[in-house]
Amino acid sequence: QVQLLESGGGLVQPGGSLRLSCVASRSLFSINSMDWYRQAPGKQRELVASISSGGSTYYADSMKGRFTISRDVARNTVFLQMDSPKPEDTAVYYCHAIGVLAGDDNYWGQGTQVTVSS
């Protein structure tokens, strides 16, 4: 079992930056993958980025070079750094965990709204 709590969302202007945080209730080493997803109105939820328990990262093509996923293991926290966001990045961003203790259960945070607008 793991609880996830996102924070850091809000209004950001194009060309600005924003850092989202996700605090997990257990060690990140016990979770196979921590992920960021997003869902915009009228669209399906999509994977943004992932970081494995070993620190390997993955990015969706449209996010490469603009977003960075990282972690603070001591604080059980995963971050999503959003640089030069675009209006089309506006969405609810969700933290996700899968593979807790080598299982296949998955868990979701409640989401944090990111709005990119001038």
CSV table of N, CA and C in Angstrom, one decimal:
chain,number,residue,atom,x,y,z
A,1,GLN,N,0.8,-1.2,0.0
A,1,GLN,CA,0.0,0.0,0.0
A,1,GLN,C,0.9,1.2,0.0
A,2,VAL,N,0.5,2.2,-0.8
A,2,VAL,CA,1.2,3.5,-0.8
A,2,VAL,C,0.2,4.6,-1.1
A,3,GLN,N,0.4,5.7,-0.4
A,3,GLN,CA,-0.3,6.9,-0.6
A,3,GLN,C,0.6,7.9,-1.3
A,4,LEU,N,0.0,8.7,-2.2
A,4,LEU,CA,0.7,9.6,-3.0
A,4,LEU,C,0.1,11.0,-2.9
A,5,LEU,N,0.9,12.0,-2.7
A,5,LEU,CA,0.3,13.4,-2.6
A,5,LEU,C,1.1,14.3,-3.5
A,6,GLU,N,0.4,14.9,-4.5
A,6,GLU,CA,1.0,15.8,-5.4
A,6,GLU,C,0.8,17.2,-4.9
A,7,SER,N,1.8,18.1,-5.3
A,7,SER,CA,1.7,19.5,-5.0
A,7,SER,C,2.5,20.3,-6.0
A,8,GLY,N,2.3,21.6,-6.0
A,8,GLY,CA,3.1,22.4,-6.9
A,8,GLY,C,2.5,22.9,-8.1
A,9,GLY,N,1.3,22.5,-8.4
A,9,GLY,CA,0.6,22.9,-9.5
A,9,GLY,C,0.1,24.4,-9.4
A,10,GLY,N,-0.4,24.9,-10.5
A,10,GLY,CA,-0.9,26.3,-10.5
A,10,GLY,C,-0.8,26.9,-11.8
A,11,LEU,N,-0.9,28.2,-11.9
A,11,LEU,CA,-0.8,29.0,-13.1
A,11,LEU,C,0.6,29.3,-13.4
A,12,VAL,N,1.0,29.1,-14.7
A,12,VAL,CA,2.3,29.4,-15.1
A,12,VAL,C,2.2,30.0,-16.5
A,13,GLN,N,3.0,31.0,-16.8
A,13,GLN,CA,3.0,31.6,-18.2
A,13,GLN,C,3.9,30.8,-19.1
A,14,PRO,N,3.6,30.8,-20.4
A,14,PRO,CA,4.5,30.2,-21.4
A,14,PRO,C,5.9,30.7,-21.3
A,15,GLY,N,6.8,29.8,-21.3
A,15,GLY,CA,8.2,30.3,-21.1
A,15,GLY,C,8.7,30.3,-19.7
A,16,GLY,N,7.8,30.1,-18.8
A,16,GLY,CA,8.1,30.1,-17.3
A,16,GLY,C,8.5,28.7,-16.9
A,17,SER,N,8.4,28.4,-15.7
A,17,SER,CA,8.8,27.1,-15.2
A,17,SER,C,7.9,26.7,-13.9
A,18,LEU,N,7.8,25.5,-13.7
A,18,LEU,CA,7.1,25.0,-12.6
A,18,LEU,C,7.6,23.6,-12.1
A,19,ARG,N,7.6,23.4,-10.8
A,19,ARG,CA,8.1,22.1,-10.3
A,19,ARG,C,7.0,21.4,-9.5
A,20,LEU,N,6.6,20.3,-10.0
A,20,LEU,CA,5.6,19.5,-9.3
A,20,LEU,C,6.3,18.5,-8.3
A,21,SER,N,5.7,18.2,-7.2
A,21,SER,CA,6.2,17.3,-6.2
A,21,SER,C,5.2,16.2,-5.9
A,22,CYS,N,5.7,15.0,-5.7
A,22,CYS,CA,4.9,13.9,-5.3
A,22,CYS,C,5.6,13.2,-4.1
A,23,VAL,N,4.9,13.2,-3.0
A,23,VAL,CA,5.5,12.5,-1.8
A,23,VAL,C,4.8,11.2,-1.6
A,24,ALA,N,5.6,10.1,-1.6
A,24,ALA,CA,5.1,8.8,-1.4
A,24,ALA,C,5.2,8.4,0.1
A,25,SER,N,4.3,7.5,0.5
A,25,SER,CA,4.2,7.1,1.9
A,25,SER,C,5.2,6.0,2.3
A,26,ARG,N,6.0,5.6,1.3
A,26,ARG,CA,7.0,4.6,1.6
A,26,ARG,C,8.2,4.8,0.7
A,27,SER,N,9.3,4.1,1.0
A,27,SER,CA,10.5,4.3,0.3
A,27,SER,C,10.3,4.1,-1.2
A,28,LEU,N,11.0,5.0,-2.0
A,28,LEU,CA,10.9,4.8,-3.4
A,28,LEU,C,11.6,3.6,-3.9
A,29,PHE,N,12.5,3.0,-3.1
A,29,PHE,CA,13.2,1.8,-3.5
A,29,PHE,C,12.3,0.6,-3.4
A,30,SER,N,11.1,0.7,-2.8
A,30,SER,CA,10.2,-0.4,-2.7
A,30,SER,C,9.1,-0.3,-3.8
A,31,ILE,N,9.3,0.7,-4.7
A,31,ILE,CA,8.3,0.9,-5.8
A,31,ILE,C,9.1,0.8,-7.1
A,32,ASN,N,8.6,-0.1,-8.0
A,32,ASN,CA,9.3,-0.4,-9.2
A,32,ASN,C,9.4,0.9,-10.1
A,33,SER,N,8.3,1.6,-10.2
A,33,SER,CA,8.3,2.8,-11.0
A,33,SER,C,7.4,3.9,-10.4
A,34,MET,N,7.9,5.1,-10.4
A,34,MET,CA,7.1,6.3,-10.1
A,34,MET,C,7.0,7.1,-11.4
A,35,ASP,N,5.7,7.5,-11.6
A,35,ASP,CA,5.4,8.1,-12.9
A,35,ASP,C,4.6,9.4,-12.7
A,36,TRP,N,4.7,10.2,-13.7
A,36,TRP,CA,3.8,11.3,-13.9
A,36,TRP,C,2.9,11.1,-15.1
A,37,TYR,N,1.6,11.2,-14.9
A,37,TYR,CA,0.6,11.2,-16.0
A,37,TYR,C,-0.1,12.6,-16.0
A,38,ARG,N,-0.7,12.8,-17.1
A,38,ARG,CA,-1.5,14.0,-17.2
A,38,ARG,C,-2.8,13.7,-18.0
A,39,GLN,N,-3.8,14.5,-17.7
A,39,GLN,CA,-5.1,14.4,-18.5
A,39,GLN,C,-5.7,15.8,-18.7
A,40,ALA,N,-5.8,16.1,-20.0
A,40,ALA,CA,-6.4,17.4,-20.4
A,40,ALA,C,-7.9,17.1,-20.6
A,41,PRO,N,-8.7,18.2,-20.6
A,41,PRO,CA,-10.1,18.0,-20.9
A,41,PRO,C,-10.4,17.4,-22.2
A,42,GLY,N,-11.2,16.4,-22.3
A,42,GLY,CA,-11.5,15.7,-23.5
A,42,GLY,C,-10.5,14.8,-24.1
A,43,LYS,N,-9.4,14.6,-23.3
A,43,LYS,CA,-8.4,13.7,-23.8
A,43,LYS,C,-8.1,12.5,-22.8
A,44,GLN,N,-7.5,11.5,-23.3
A,44,GLN,CA,-7.2,10.4,-22.4
A,44,GLN,C,-6.0,10.7,-21.6
A,45,ARG,N,-5.9,10.0,-20.4
A,45,ARG,CA,-4.7,10.2,-19.6
A,45,ARG,C,-3.5,9.7,-20.3
A,46,GLU,N,-2.4,10.4,-20.3
A,46,GLU,CA,-1.2,10.0,-20.9
A,46,GLU,C,0.0,10.0,-20.0
A,47,LEU,N,1.0,9.2,-20.3
A,47,LEU,CA,2.2,9.1,-19.5
A,47,LEU,C,3.1,10.3,-19.9
A,48,VAL,N,3.6,11.0,-18.9
A,48,VAL,CA,4.5,12.1,-19.1
A,48,VAL,C,6.0,11.6,-19.0
A,49,ALA,N,6.3,11.0,-17.8
A,49,ALA,CA,7.6,10.6,-17.5
A,49,ALA,C,7.6,9.6,-16.4
A,50,SER,N,8.7,8.8,-16.3
A,50,SER,CA,8.8,7.7,-15.3
A,50,SER,C,10.2,7.7,-14.8
A,51,ILE,N,10.3,7.3,-13.5
A,51,ILE,CA,11.6,7.0,-13.0
A,51,ILE,C,11.6,5.7,-12.2
A,52,SER,N,12.5,4.8,-12.5
A,52,SER,CA,12.5,3.5,-11.8
A,52,SER,C,13.1,3.5,-10.5
A,53,SER,N,13.0,2.4,-9.7
A,53,SER,CA,13.6,2.3,-8.4
A,53,SER,C,15.2,2.5,-8.5
A,54,GLY,N,15.7,2.1,-9.7
A,54,GLY,CA,17.1,2.2,-9.9
A,54,GLY,C,17.6,3.6,-10.5
A,55,GLY,N,16.6,4.5,-10.7
A,55,GLY,CA,16.9,5.8,-11.2
A,55,GLY,C,16.8,6.0,-12.7
A,56,SER,N,16.5,5.0,-13.5
A,56,SER,CA,16.4,5.2,-14.9
A,56,SER,C,15.1,6.0,-15.2
A,57,THR,N,15.2,6.8,-16.2
A,57,THR,CA,14.1,7.7,-16.6
A,57,THR,C,13.6,7.5,-18.0
A,58,TYR,N,12.4,7.8,-18.2
A,58,TYR,CA,11.7,7.7,-19.4
A,58,TYR,C,10.9,9.0,-19.6
A,59,TYR,N,10.8,9.5,-20.9
A,59,TYR,CA,10.0,10.6,-21.2
A,59,TYR,C,9.2,10.3,-22.5
A,60,ALA,N,8.0,10.8,-22.5
A,60,ALA,CA,7.2,10.8,-23.7
A,60,ALA,C,7.9,11.8,-24.7
A,61,ASP,N,7.8,11.5,-26.0
A,61,ASP,CA,8.5,12.2,-27.0
A,61,ASP,C,8.2,13.7,-26.9
A,62,SER,N,7.0,14.1,-26.6
A,62,SER,CA,6.7,15.5,-26.6
A,62,SER,C,7.2,16.3,-25.4
A,63,MET,N,7.6,15.5,-24.4
A,63,MET,CA,8.2,16.1,-23.2
A,63,MET,C,9.7,16.2,-23.1
A,64,LYS,N,10.3,15.4,-24.0
A,64,LYS,CA,11.8,15.4,-24.0
A,64,LYS,C,12.4,16.8,-24.2
A,65,GLY,N,13.3,17.1,-23.4
A,65,GLY,CA,14.0,18.4,-23.5
A,65,GLY,C,13.3,19.6,-22.8
A,66,ARG,N,12.1,19.4,-22.4
A,66,ARG,CA,11.3,20.4,-21.6
A,66,ARG,C,11.0,20.0,-20.2
A,67,PHE,N,10.7,18.7,-20.0
A,67,PHE,CA,10.4,18.3,-18.6
A,67,PHE,C,11.5,17.4,-18.1
A,68,THR,N,11.7,17.4,-16.8
A,68,THR,CA,12.7,16.6,-16.2
A,68,THR,C,12.1,15.9,-15.0
A,69,ILE,N,12.2,14.6,-14.9
A,69,ILE,CA,11.8,13.9,-13.7
A,69,ILE,C,13.0,13.6,-12.8
A,70,SER,N,12.9,13.7,-11.5
A,70,SER,CA,14.0,13.5,-10.6
A,70,SER,C,13.4,13.1,-9.3
A,71,ARG,N,14.3,12.7,-8.3
A,71,ARG,CA,13.8,12.3,-7.0
A,71,ARG,C,14.7,12.7,-5.9
A,72,ASP,N,14.1,12.7,-4.7
A,72,ASP,CA,14.8,12.9,-3.5
A,72,ASP,C,14.5,11.7,-2.6
A,73,VAL,N,15.3,10.7,-2.7
A,73,VAL,CA,15.1,9.4,-2.0
A,73,VAL,C,14.8,9.6,-0.5
A,74,ALA,N,15.6,10.5,0.1
A,74,ALA,CA,15.5,10.7,1.6
A,74,ALA,C,14.2,11.2,2.0
A,75,ARG,N,13.5,11.9,1.1
A,75,ARG,CA,12.2,12.5,1.4
A,75,ARG,C,11.1,11.7,0.7
A,76,ASN,N,11.3,10.6,0.1
A,76,ASN,CA,10.3,9.8,-0.6
A,76,ASN,C,9.6,10.6,-1.7
A,77,THR,N,10.3,11.5,-2.3
A,77,THR,CA,9.7,12.5,-3.2
A,77,THR,C,10.2,12.4,-4.6
A,78,VAL,N,9.2,12.5,-5.6
A,78,VAL,CA,9.5,12.5,-7.0
A,78,VAL,C,9.1,13.9,-7.5
A,79,PHE,N,9.9,14.5,-8.4
A,79,PHE,CA,9.6,15.8,-8.9
A,79,PHE,C,9.4,15.7,-10.4
A,80,LEU,N,8.7,16.7,-10.9
A,80,LEU,CA,8.6,16.9,-12.3
A,80,LEU,C,8.9,18.4,-12.6
A,81,GLN,N,10.0,18.7,-13.2
A,81,GLN,CA,10.4,20.0,-13.5
A,81,GLN,C,9.9,20.3,-14.9
A,82,MET,N,9.1,21.4,-15.0
A,82,MET,CA,8.5,21.8,-16.3
A,82,MET,C,9.1,23.1,-16.7
A,83,ASP,N,9.9,23.0,-17.7
A,83,ASP,CA,10.5,24.2,-18.3
A,83,ASP,C,9.9,24.6,-19.6
A,84,SER,N,9.7,25.9,-19.8
A,84,SER,CA,9.1,26.4,-21.1
A,84,SER,C,7.8,25.6,-21.4
A,85,PRO,N,6.8,25.6,-20.5
A,85,PRO,CA,5.6,24.9,-20.8
A,85,PRO,C,4.8,25.6,-21.8
A,86,LYS,N,4.0,24.9,-22.5
A,86,LYS,CA,3.1,25.4,-23.6
A,86,LYS,C,1.7,25.3,-23.1
A,87,PRO,N,0.8,26.1,-23.7
A,87,PRO,CA,-0.6,26.0,-23.4
A,87,PRO,C,-1.2,24.6,-23.5
A,88,GLU,N,-0.7,23.8,-24.4
A,88,GLU,CA,-1.2,22.5,-24.6
A,88,GLU,C,-0.7,21.5,-23.5
A,89,ASP,N,0.1,22.0,-22.6
A,89,ASP,CA,0.5,21.3,-21.4
A,89,ASP,C,-0.5,21.4,-20.3
A,90,THR,N,-1.4,22.3,-20.4
A,90,THR,CA,-2.5,22.4,-19.4
A,90,THR,C,-3.2,21.1,-19.2
A,91,ALA,N,-3.2,20.7,-18.0
A,91,ALA,CA,-3.9,19.4,-17.6
A,91,ALA,C,-3.8,19.2,-16.1
A,92,VAL,N,-4.5,18.2,-15.7
A,92,VAL,CA,-4.3,17.7,-14.3
A,92,VAL,C,-3.2,16.7,-14.4
A,93,TYR,N,-2.2,16.9,-13.5
A,93,TYR,CA,-1.0,16.0,-13.5
A,93,TYR,C,-1.2,15.1,-12.3
A,94,TYR,N,-1.0,13.8,-12.5
A,94,TYR,CA,-1.2,12.8,-11.5
A,94,TYR,C,0.1,12.0,-11.3
A,95,CYS,N,0.4,11.8,-10.0
A,95,CYS,CA,1.5,10.9,-9.6
A,95,CYS,C,1.0,9.5,-9.6
A,96,HIS,N,1.8,8.6,-10.0
A,96,HIS,CA,1.4,7.2,-10.1
A,96,HIS,C,2.6,6.3,-9.6
A,97,ALA,N,2.2,5.2,-8.9
A,97,ALA,CA,3.2,4.2,-8.5
A,97,ALA,C,2.8,2.8,-8.9
A,98,ILE,N,3.7,2.0,-9.4
A,98,ILE,CA,3.4,0.7,-9.8
A,98,ILE,C,4.5,-0.2,-9.3
A,99,GLY,N,4.2,-1.5,-9.0
A,99,GLY,CA,5.2,-2.5,-8.7
A,99,GLY,C,5.6,-2.4,-7.3
A,100,VAL,N,4.8,-2.0,-6.3
A,100,VAL,CA,5.1,-1.9,-4.9
A,100,VAL,C,5.5,-3.3,-4.4
A,101,LEU,N,6.7,-3.4,-3.8
A,101,LEU,CA,7.3,-4.7,-3.3
A,101,LEU,C,7.2,-5.8,-4.3
A,102,ALA,N,7.5,-5.4,-5.6
A,102,ALA,CA,7.6,-6.4,-6.7
A,102,ALA,C,6.2,-6.9,-7.1
A,103,GLY,N,5.2,-6.3,-6.6
A,103,GLY,CA,3.8,-6.6,-7.1
A,103,GLY,C,3.4,-5.8,-8.3
A,104,ASP,N,2.2,-6.0,-8.7
A,104,ASP,CA,1.7,-5.3,-9.8
A,104,ASP,C,0.5,-4.3,-9.5
A,105,ASP,N,0.3,-4.0,-8.2
A,105,ASP,CA,-0.7,-3.1,-7.8
A,105,ASP,C,-0.2,-1.7,-8.3
A,106,ASN,N,-1.1,-0.8,-8.5
A,106,ASN,CA,-0.8,0.5,-8.9
A,106,ASN,C,-1.7,1.5,-8.1
A,107,TYR,N,-1.1,2.7,-7.9
A,107,TYR,CA,-1.7,3.7,-7.0
A,107,TYR,C,-1.6,5.1,-7.7
A,108,TRP,N,-2.6,5.9,-7.4
A,108,TRP,CA,-2.7,7.2,-7.9
A,108,TRP,C,-2.8,8.3,-6.9
A,109,GLY,N,-2.2,9.4,-7.1
A,109,GLY,CA,-2.4,10.6,-6.3
A,109,GLY,C,-3.7,11.2,-6.8
A,110,GLN,N,-4.1,12.3,-6.1
A,110,GLN,CA,-5.4,13.0,-6.4
A,110,GLN,C,-5.3,13.9,-7.6
A,111,GLY,N,-4.1,14.3,-7.9
A,111,GLY,CA,-3.8,15.2,-9.1
A,111,GLY,C,-3.6,16.6,-8.6
A,112,THR,N,-2.9,17.3,-9.5
A,112,THR,CA,-2.7,18.8,-9.3
A,112,THR,C,-2.8,19.5,-10.6
A,113,GLN,N,-3.6,20.5,-10.6
A,113,GLN,CA,-3.9,21.3,-11.8
A,113,GLN,C,-2.7,22.1,-12.2
A,114,VAL,N,-2.4,22.0,-13.5
A,114,VAL,CA,-1.4,22.9,-14.1
A,114,VAL,C,-2.1,23.7,-15.3
A,115,THR,N,-2.0,25.0,-15.2
A,115,THR,CA,-2.6,25.8,-16.3
A,115,THR,C,-1.5,26.7,-16.8
A,116,VAL,N,-1.3,26.6,-18.1
A,116,VAL,CA,-0.3,27.4,-18.8
A,116,VAL,C,-1.1,28.4,-19.7
A,117,SER,N,-0.9,29.6,-19.3
A,117,SER,CA,-1.6,30.7,-19.9
A,117,SER,C,-0.9,32.0,-19.7
A,118,SER,N,-1.0,32.9,-20.6
A,118,SER,CA,-0.5,34.3,-20.5
A,118,SER,C,-1.5,35.2,-19.9
